[in-house]
Coordinates of C-alpha atoms in Angstrom, one line a residue:
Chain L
X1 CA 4.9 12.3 -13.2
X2 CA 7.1 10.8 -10.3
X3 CA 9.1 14.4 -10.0
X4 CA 5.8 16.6 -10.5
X5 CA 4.1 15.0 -7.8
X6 CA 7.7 15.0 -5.4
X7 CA 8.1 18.4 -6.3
X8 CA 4.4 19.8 -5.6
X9 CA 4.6 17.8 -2.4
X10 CA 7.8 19.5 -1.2
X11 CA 6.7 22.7 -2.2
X12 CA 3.5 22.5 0.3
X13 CA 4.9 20.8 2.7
X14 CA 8.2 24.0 2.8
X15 CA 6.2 26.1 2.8
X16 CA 6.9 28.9 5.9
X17 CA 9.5 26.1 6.8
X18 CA 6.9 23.4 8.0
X19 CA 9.4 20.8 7.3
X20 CA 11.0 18.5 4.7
X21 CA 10.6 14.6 3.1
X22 CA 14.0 12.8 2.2
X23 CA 13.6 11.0 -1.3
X24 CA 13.4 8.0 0.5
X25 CA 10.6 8.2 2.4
X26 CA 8.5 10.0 -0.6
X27 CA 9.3 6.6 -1.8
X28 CA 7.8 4.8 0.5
X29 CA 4.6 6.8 0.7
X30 CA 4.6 6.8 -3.1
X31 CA 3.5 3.3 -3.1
X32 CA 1.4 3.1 -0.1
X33 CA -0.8 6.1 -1.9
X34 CA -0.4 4.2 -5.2
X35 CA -1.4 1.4 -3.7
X36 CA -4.6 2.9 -1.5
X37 CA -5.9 4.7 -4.4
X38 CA -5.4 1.8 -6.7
X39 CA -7.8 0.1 -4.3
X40 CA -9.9 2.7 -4.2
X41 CA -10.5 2.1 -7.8
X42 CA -12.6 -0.8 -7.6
X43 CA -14.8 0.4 -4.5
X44 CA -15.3 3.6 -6.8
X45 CA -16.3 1.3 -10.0
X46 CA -18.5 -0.3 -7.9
X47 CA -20.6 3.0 -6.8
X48 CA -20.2 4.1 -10.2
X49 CA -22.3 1.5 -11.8
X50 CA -25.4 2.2 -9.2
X51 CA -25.0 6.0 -9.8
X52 CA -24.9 4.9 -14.0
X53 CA -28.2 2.8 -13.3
X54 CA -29.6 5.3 -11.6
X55 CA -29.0 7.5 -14.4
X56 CA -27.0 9.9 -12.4
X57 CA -23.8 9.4 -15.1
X58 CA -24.1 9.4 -18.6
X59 CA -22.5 8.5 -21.7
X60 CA -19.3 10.6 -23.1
X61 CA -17.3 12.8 -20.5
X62 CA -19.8 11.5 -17.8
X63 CA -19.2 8.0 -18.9
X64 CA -17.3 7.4 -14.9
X65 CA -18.0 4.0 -14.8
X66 CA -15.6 3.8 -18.6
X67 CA -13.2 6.3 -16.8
X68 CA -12.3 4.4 -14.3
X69 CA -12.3 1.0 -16.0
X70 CA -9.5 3.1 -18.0
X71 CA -7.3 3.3 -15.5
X72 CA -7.7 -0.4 -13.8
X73 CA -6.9 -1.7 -17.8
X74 CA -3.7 -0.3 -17.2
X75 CA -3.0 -2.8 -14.5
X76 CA -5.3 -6.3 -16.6
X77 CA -2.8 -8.9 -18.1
X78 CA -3.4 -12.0 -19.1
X79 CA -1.3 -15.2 -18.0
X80 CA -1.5 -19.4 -18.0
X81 CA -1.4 -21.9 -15.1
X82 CA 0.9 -23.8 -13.3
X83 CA 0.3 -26.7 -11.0
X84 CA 0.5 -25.5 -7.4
X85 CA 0.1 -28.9 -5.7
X86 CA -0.7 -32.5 -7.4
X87 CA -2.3 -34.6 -5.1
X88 CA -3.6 -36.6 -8.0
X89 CA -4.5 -35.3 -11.6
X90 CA -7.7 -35.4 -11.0
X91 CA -6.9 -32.7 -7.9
X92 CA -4.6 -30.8 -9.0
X93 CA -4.6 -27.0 -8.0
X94 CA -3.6 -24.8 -10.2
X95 CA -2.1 -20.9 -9.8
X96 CA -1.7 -18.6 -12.1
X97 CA 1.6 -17.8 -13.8
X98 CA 2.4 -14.2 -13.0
X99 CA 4.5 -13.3 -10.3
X100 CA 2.4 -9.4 -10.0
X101 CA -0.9 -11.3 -9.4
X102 CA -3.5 -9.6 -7.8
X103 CA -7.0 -10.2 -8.8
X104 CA -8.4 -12.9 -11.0
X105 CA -10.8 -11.1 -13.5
X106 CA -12.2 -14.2 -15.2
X107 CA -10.2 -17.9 -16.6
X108 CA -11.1 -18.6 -20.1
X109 CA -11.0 -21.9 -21.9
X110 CA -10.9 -22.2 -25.8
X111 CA -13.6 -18.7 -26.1
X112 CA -15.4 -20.9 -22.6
X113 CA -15.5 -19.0 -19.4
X114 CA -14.5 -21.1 -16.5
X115 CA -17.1 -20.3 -13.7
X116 CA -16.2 -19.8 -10.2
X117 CA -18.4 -21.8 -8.0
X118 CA -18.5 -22.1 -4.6
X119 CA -17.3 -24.4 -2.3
X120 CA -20.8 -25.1 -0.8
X121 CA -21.6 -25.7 -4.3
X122 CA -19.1 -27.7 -5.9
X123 CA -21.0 -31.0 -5.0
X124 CA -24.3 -30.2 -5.9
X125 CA -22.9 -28.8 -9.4
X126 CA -20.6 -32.1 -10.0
X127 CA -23.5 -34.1 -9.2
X128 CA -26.4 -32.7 -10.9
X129 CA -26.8 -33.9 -14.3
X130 CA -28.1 -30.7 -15.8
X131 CA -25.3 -28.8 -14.8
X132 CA -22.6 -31.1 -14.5
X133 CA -19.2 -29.2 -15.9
X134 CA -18.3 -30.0 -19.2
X135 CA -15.3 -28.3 -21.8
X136 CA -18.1 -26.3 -23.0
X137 CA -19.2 -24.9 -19.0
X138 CA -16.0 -25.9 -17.1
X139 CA -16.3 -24.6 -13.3
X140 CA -13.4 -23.7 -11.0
X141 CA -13.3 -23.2 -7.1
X142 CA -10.6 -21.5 -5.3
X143 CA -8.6 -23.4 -2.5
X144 CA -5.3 -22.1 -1.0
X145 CA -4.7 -19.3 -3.2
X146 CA -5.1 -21.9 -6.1
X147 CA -7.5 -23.0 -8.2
X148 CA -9.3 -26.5 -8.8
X149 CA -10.6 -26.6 -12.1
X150 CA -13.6 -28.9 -13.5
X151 CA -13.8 -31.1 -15.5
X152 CA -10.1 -31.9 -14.8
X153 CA -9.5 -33.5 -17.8
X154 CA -9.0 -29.8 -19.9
X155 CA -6.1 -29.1 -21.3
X156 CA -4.2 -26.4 -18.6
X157 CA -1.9 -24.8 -21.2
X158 CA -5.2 -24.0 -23.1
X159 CA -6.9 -22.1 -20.2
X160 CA -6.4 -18.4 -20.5
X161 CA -6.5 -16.4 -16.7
X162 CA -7.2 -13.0 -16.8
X163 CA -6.0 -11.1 -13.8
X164 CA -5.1 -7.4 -12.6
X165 CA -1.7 -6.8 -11.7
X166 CA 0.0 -5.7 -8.5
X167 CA 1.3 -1.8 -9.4
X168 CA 5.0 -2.0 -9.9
X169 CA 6.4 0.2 -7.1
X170 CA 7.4 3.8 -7.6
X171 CA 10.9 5.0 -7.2
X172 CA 12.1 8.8 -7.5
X173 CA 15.3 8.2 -8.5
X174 CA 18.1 11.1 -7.6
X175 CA 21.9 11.7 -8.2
X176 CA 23.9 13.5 -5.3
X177 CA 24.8 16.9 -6.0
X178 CA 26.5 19.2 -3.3
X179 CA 24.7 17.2 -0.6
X180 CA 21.3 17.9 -2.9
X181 CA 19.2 15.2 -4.1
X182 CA 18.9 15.7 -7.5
X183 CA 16.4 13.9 -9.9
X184 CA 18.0 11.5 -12.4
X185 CA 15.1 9.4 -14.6
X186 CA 17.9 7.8 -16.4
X187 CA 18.2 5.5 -13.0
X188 CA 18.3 1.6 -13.7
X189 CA 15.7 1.4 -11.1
X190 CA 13.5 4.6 -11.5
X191 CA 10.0 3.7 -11.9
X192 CA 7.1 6.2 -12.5
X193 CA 3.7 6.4 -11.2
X194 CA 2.0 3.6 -12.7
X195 CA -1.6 5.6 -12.5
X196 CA -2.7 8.1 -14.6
X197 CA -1.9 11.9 -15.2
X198 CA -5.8 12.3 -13.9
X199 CA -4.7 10.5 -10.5
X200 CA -2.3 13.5 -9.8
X201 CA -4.1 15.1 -7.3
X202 CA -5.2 12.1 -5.9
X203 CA -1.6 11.1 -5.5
X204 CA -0.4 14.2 -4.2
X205 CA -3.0 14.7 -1.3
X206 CA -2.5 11.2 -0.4
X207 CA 1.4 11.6 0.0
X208 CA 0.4 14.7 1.8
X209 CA -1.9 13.3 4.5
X210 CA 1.2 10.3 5.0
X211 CA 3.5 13.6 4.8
X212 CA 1.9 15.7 7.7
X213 CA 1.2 12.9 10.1
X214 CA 5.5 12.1 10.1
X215 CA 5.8 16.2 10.2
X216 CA 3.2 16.4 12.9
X217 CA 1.9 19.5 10.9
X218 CA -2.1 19.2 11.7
X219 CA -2.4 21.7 8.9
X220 CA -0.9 19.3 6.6
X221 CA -2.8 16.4 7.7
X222 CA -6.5 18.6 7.6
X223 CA -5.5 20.5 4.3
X224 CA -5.3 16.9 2.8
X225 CA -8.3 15.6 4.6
X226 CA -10.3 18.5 3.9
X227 CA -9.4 18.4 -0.2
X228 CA -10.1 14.8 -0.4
X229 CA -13.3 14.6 1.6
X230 CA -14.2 17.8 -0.9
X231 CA -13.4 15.2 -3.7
X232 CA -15.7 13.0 -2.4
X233 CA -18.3 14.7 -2.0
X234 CA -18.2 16.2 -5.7
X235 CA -18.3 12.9 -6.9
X236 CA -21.0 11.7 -4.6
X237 CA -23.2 14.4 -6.1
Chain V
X1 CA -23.4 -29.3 -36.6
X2 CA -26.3 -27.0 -36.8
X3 CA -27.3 -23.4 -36.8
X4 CA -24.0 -22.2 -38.6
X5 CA -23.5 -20.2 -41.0
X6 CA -22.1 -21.9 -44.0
X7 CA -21.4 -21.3 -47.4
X8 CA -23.8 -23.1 -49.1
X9 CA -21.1 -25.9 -50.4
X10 CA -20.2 -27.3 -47.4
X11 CA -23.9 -27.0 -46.1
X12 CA -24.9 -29.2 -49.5
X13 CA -22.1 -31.8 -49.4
X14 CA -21.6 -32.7 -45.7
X15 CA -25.2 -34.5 -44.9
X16 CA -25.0 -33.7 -41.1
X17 CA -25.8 -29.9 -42.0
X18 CA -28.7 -30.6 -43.9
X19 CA -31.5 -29.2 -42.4
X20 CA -29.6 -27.6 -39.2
X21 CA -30.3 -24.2 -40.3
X22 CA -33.9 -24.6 -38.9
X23 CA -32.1 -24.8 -35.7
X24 CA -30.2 -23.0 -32.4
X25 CA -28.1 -24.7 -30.1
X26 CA -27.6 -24.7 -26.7
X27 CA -24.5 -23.3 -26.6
X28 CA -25.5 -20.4 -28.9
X29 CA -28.8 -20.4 -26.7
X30 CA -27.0 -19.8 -23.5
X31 CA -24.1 -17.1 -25.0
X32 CA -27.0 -15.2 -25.9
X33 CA -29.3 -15.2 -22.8
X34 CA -25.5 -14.0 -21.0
X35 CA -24.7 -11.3 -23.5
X36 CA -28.6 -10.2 -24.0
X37 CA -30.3 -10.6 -20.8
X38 CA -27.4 -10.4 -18.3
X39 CA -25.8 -7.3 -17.1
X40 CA -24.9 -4.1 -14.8
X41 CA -27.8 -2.5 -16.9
X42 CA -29.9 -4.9 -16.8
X43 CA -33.0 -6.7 -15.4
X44 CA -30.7 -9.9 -14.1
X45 CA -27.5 -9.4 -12.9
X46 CA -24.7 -11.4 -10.8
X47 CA -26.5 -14.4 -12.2
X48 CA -24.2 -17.7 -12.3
X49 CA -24.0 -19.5 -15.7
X50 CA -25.1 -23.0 -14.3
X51 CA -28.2 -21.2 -13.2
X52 CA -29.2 -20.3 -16.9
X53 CA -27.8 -23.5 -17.9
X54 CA -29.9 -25.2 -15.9
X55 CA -33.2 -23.3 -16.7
X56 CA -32.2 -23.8 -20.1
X57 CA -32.1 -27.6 -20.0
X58 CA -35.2 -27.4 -17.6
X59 CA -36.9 -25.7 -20.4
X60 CA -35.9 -27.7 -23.7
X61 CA -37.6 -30.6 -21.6
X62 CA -40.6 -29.2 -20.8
X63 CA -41.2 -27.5 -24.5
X64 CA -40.1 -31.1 -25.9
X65 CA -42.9 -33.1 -24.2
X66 CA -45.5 -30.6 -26.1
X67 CA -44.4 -27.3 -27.9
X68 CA -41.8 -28.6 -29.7
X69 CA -43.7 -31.4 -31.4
X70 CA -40.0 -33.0 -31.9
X71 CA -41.3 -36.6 -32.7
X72 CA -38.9 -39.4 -32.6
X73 CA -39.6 -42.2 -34.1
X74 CA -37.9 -45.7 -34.0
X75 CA -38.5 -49.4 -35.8
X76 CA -38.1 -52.4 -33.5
X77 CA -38.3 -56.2 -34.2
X78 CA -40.5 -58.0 -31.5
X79 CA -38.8 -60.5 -29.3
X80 CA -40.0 -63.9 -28.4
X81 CA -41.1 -62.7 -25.2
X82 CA -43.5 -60.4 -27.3
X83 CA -41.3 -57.2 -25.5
X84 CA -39.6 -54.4 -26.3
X85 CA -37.2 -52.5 -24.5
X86 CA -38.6 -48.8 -24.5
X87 CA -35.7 -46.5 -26.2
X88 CA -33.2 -45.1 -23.9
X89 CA -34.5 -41.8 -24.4
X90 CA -37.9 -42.6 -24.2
X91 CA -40.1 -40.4 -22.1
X92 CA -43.7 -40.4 -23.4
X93 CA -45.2 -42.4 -26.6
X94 CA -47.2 -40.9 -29.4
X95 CA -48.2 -43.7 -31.0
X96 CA -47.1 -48.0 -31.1
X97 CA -47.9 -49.3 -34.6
X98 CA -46.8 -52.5 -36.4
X99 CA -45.7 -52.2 -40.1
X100 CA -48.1 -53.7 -42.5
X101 CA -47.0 -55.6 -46.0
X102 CA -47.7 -52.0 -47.5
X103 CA -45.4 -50.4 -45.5
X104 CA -48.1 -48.7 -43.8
X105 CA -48.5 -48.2 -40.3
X106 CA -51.5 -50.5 -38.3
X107 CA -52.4 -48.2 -34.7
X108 CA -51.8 -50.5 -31.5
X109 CA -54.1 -49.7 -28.6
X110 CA -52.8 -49.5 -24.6
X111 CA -54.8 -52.6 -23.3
X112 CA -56.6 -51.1 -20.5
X113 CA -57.8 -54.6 -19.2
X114 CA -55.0 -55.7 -18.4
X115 CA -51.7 -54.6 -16.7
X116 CA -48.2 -54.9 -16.1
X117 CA -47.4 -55.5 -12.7
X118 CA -45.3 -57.9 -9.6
X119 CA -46.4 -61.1 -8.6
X120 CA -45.8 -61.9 -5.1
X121 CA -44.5 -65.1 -3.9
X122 CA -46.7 -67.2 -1.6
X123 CA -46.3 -70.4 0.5
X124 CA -48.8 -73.0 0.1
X125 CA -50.9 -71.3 3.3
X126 CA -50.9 -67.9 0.8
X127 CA -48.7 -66.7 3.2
X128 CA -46.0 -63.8 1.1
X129 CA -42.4 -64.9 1.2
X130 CA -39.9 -62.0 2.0
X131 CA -36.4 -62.0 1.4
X132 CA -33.5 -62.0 4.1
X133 CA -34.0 -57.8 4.0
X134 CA -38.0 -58.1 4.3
X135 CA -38.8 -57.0 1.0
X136 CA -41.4 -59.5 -0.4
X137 CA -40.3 -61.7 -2.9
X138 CA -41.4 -61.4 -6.7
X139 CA -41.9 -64.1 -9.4
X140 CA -40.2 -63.6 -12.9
X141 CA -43.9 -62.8 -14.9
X142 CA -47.3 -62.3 -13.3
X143 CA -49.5 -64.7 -14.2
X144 CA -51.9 -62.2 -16.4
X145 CA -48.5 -61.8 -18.4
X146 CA -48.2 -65.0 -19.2
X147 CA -51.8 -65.5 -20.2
X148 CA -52.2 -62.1 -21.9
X149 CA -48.9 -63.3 -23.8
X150 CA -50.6 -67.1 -24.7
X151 CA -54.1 -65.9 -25.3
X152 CA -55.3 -65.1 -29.1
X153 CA -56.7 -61.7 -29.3
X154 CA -58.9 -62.9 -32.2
X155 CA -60.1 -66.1 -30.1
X156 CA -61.6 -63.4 -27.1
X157 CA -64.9 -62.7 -27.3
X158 CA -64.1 -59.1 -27.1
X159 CA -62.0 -59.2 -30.4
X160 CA -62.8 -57.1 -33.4
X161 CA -63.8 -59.8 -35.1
X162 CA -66.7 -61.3 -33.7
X163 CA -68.1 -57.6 -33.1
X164 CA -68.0 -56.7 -37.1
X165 CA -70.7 -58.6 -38.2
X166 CA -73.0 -58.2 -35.0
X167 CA -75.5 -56.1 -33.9
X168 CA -73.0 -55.0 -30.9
X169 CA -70.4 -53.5 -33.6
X170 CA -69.6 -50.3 -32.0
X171 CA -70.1 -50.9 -28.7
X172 CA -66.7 -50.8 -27.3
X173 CA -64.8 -48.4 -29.5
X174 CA -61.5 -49.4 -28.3
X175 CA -61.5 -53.0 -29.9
X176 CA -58.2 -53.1 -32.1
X177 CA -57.8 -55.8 -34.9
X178 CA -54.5 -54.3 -34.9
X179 CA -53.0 -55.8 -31.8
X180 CA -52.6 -54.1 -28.0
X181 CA -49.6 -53.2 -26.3
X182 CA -48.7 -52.4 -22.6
X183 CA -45.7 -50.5 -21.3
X184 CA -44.2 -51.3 -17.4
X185 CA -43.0 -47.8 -17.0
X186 CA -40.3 -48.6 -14.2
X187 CA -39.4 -51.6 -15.9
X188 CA -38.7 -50.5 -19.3
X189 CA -40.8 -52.8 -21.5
X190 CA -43.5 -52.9 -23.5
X191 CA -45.6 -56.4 -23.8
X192 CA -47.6 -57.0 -26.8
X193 CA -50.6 -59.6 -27.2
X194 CA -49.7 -62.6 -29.1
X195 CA -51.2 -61.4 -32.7
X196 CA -48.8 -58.9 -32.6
X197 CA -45.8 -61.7 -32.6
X198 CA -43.4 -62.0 -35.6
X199 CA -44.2 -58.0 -36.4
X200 CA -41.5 -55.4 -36.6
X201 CA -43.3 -52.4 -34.1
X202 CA -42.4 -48.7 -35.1
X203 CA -42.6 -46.8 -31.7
X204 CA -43.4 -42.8 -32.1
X205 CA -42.3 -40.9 -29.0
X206 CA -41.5 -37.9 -27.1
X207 CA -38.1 -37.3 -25.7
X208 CA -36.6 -34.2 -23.3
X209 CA -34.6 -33.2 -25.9
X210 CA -31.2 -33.5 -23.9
X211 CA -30.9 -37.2 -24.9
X212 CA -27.2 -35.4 -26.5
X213 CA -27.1 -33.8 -23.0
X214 CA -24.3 -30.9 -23.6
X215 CA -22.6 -28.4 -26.6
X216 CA -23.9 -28.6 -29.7
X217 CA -25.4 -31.6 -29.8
X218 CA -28.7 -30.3 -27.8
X219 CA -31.0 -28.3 -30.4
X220 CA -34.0 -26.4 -30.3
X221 CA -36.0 -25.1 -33.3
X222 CA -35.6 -21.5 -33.8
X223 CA -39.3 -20.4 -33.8
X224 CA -39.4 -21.7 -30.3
X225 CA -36.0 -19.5 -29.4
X226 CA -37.7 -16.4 -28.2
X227 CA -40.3 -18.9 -25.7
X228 CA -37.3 -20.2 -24.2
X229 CA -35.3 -16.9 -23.4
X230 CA -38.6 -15.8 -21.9
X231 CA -39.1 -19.0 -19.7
X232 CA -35.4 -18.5 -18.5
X233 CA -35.7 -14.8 -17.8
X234 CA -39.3 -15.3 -16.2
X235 CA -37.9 -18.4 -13.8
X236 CA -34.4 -16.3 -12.8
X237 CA -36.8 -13.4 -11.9
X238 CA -39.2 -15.5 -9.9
X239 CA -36.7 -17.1 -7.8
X240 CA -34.6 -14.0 -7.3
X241 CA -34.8 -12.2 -3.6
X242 CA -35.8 -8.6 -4.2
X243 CA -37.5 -8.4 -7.3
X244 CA -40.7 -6.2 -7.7
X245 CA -43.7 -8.4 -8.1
X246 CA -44.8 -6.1 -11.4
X247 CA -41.4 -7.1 -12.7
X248 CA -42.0 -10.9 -12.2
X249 CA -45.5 -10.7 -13.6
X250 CA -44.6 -9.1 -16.7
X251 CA -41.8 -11.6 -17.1
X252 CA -44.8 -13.8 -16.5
X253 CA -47.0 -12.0 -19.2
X254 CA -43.8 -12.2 -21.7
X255 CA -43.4 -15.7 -21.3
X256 CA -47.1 -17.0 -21.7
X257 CA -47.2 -14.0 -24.7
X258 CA -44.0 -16.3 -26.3
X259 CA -44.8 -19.9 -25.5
X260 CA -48.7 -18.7 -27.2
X261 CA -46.9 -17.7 -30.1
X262 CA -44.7 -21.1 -30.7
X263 CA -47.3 -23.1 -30.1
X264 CA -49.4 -21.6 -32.9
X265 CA -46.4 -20.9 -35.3
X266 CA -45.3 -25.1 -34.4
X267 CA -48.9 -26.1 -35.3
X268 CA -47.7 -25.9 -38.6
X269 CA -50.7 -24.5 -40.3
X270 CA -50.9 -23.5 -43.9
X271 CA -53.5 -21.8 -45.8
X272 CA -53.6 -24.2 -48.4
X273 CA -54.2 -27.3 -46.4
X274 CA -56.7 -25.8 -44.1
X275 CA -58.6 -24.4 -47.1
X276 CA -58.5 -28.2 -48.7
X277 CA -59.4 -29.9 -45.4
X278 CA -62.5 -27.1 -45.1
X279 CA -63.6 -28.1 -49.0
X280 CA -63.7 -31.5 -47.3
X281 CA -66.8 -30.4 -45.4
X282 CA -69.2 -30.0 -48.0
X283 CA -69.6 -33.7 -49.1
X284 CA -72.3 -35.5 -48.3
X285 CA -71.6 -38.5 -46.2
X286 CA -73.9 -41.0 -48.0

């Protein structure tokens, strides 16, 4: 999809000789838009599930809110923990293994959800007897990026974190030919769009709006504004 | 182990299933109210699981001390201090017996004329002796112990016996040949009169039901499954900020509707034994 999306851009932006992107800065703006509509995504979810209560989406090819929980499966993974800092075992923080992280979805422990509690809370949870945390309703707070995980005596290469990855970065790869870049997928280190074939638009006007504000071509810049706020306000319908 | 689905093998050979079919636990209890009640689409949502968990436990407790009818019932030998310690999970009694030669049970009555309580310490002037922190000091036994201990039921003038035969029989209904007891709540005793002594006292009580406190160990009967869920929803409603008043009240309405229900179905009536207990009323007393 990389080369689609390059090319399309190009082909705007050329047109009457408004200007021209070098593969290397497509690059670049290839993973910021990646990255801003991968965002995006959850904000969008989010709105989606009030629209789907309010009975504004429905089930099938309406089903939004499933649409887009699509595309963000693409980026879930599941991963263990490692200890980040032992002050003591019964302190240790723990942090997930996976170099990519980028949102924690939910920690699992044998089929048991560990609940995230907050740090206000900790204390009154630890020391209510009702609710004290137990293997069967182990809790977890987050300190320093890491995670503190109660009761401390559960077995860490049992608990199961379930996160969303970081999007691996795009690359358009290219072989010089007669001083033209040419595209070569066969690259070591050419890496695809990691969103959908349904995000193409998306990722084109996004590139574009980047595009037109290094070209200083306004009419870039408000043909992508004016496509995307379109967008939005078809789905906002 | 209870409310699993075996095959009916292991159910019938390992003794700790027997019975647990009749059973949820509160594990199972709380996975459910999550899955069922819980949700995007649904009446609750971004609700914490210690928050259920809690209500949960609030509510095994409370449908223990009456819905559930969940009677312990435990034997104890008397000691020479004619005392008990109340079980550790002790929250409310049904009933203190003693075990007759039959194997029967004879009904203890709470003495209400007497009563356990502290004894002050006093100087010869009556004056009350406090300890270096000012808290007044306390003897070992009140003096009505002891002599409630030493005295003879049978020997008072307000025993059983001497009222049998006399024209007062009748007069004070709650005379009991059987023996009296009396339990010092914040202590953790219960004293018996002397008659009572060499006995072996069966104590039926009420616990909260969370005397296994987590997992599986902490059971409720499954007629009184669909009460709970209803008492959990109702209470996460009612202390939830925005809710619509008609929402809470028919939560409300749902629970009362439920806890109605168990209470009949745990009454464990039968047509049979009513309609032999309602033959019952056409004898003549002679």
């Amino acid at each position: 999809m990389i080369n689609q999306v390059y090319t399309t851009v190009l082909a705007i932006i050329n047109k009457d000789n408004r200007g021209y992107i070098s593969p290397l800065e497509f690059n670049l703006y290839a993973e910021f838009a990646q990255m801003s509509l991968f965002e995006e995504l959850f904000h969008k979810y989010s709105k989606s599930i009030v629209k789907q209560n309010a009975r504004m989406y429905h089930s099938e090819f309406s089903d939004i809110p499933k649409h887009i929980r699509e595309v963000v499966d693409i980026f879930t993974d599941e991963t263990s923990l490692t200890p980040l800092v032992v002050l003591d075992p019964l302190n240790t923080l723990w942090r997930p293994l996976a170099s990519n992280f980028y949102r924690m979805v939910k920690m699992d422990y044998r089929l048991k959800e560990i609940e995230e509690v907050s740090k206000l809370e900790i204390n009154r949870v630890l020391s209510n007897n009702l609710i004290q945390p137990t293997a069967d309703y182990p809790v977890y707070v987050s300190l320093k990026g890491a995670y503190r995980i109660y009761p401390s005596n559960l077995t860490e290469n049992e608990v199961i974190v379930t996160y969303i990855r970081k999007p691996n970065q795009p690359k358009w790869t290219y072989t010089s030919v007669a001083g033209n870049a040419l595209f070569n997928p066969t690259a070591v280190d050419y890496k695809d769009f990691e969103l959908p074939e349904s995000m193409f638009n998306d990722l084109v006007l996004k590139i574009l709006g980047y595009a037109g504000v290094e070209i200083r071509e306004a009419d870039i810049i408000q043909l992508a504004q004016s496509v995307e706020a379109s967008n939005t306000n078809n789905e906002q319908l | 182990m209870a409310h699993q689905i075996l095959p009916p093998i292991n159910y019938y050979q390992t003794e700790s299933n027997w019975g647990s079919y009749q059973y949820i636990t509160l594990s199972q209890l709380v996975d459910n109210f999550m899955l069922n009640y819980i949700g995007d689409d649904k009446l609750l949502s971004n609700v914490k699981r210690y928050n259920v968990l809690s209500h949960f436990k609030r509510g095994i407790q409370e449908f223990n001390y009456d819905t559930l009818k969940e009677i312990k019932v435990v034997e104890l030998e008397i000691n020479t201090n004619l005392s008990i310690i109340l079980p550790h999970d002790y929250v409310s009694y049904v009933r203190i017996s003693t075990v007759g030669q039959d194997g029967l049970l004879r009904t203890l009555s709470q003495n209400s004329t007497t009563t356990l309580g502290a004894a002050y310490l006093q100087d010869h002037e009556f004056n009350i002796l406090f300890d270096e922190d000012g808290y007044p000091l306390e003897a070992e036994e009140t003096e009505m112990t002891k002599r409630y201990k030493v005295g003879d039921p049978y020997q008072d003038v307000d025993c059983a016996s001497e009222f049998d035969s006399s024209p007062m029989y009748g007069l004070k209904p709650d005379i009991n040949a059987n023996g009296y007891f009396n339990i010092d709540k914040r202590k953790g005793i219960i004293s018996f009169s002397s008659n009572v002594k060499g006995k072996v006292i069966v104590i039926e009580y009420v616990s909260d039901g969370l005397e296994y406190n987590n997992g599986d160990e902490v059971v409720i009967h499954k007629l009184a499954e669909d009460a709970l869920y209803s008492y959990v929803k109702y209470q996460l409603l009612n202390n939830k900020y925005g809710v619509q008043e008609y929402i809470i009240n028919r939560a409300k309405k749902d629970y009362y509707r439920d806890l109605q229900n168990t209470n009949i179905r745990m009454l464990d009536l039968r047509g049979d034994e009513l309609l032999i207990m309602l033959n019952g009323r056409k004898k003549w007393l002679k």
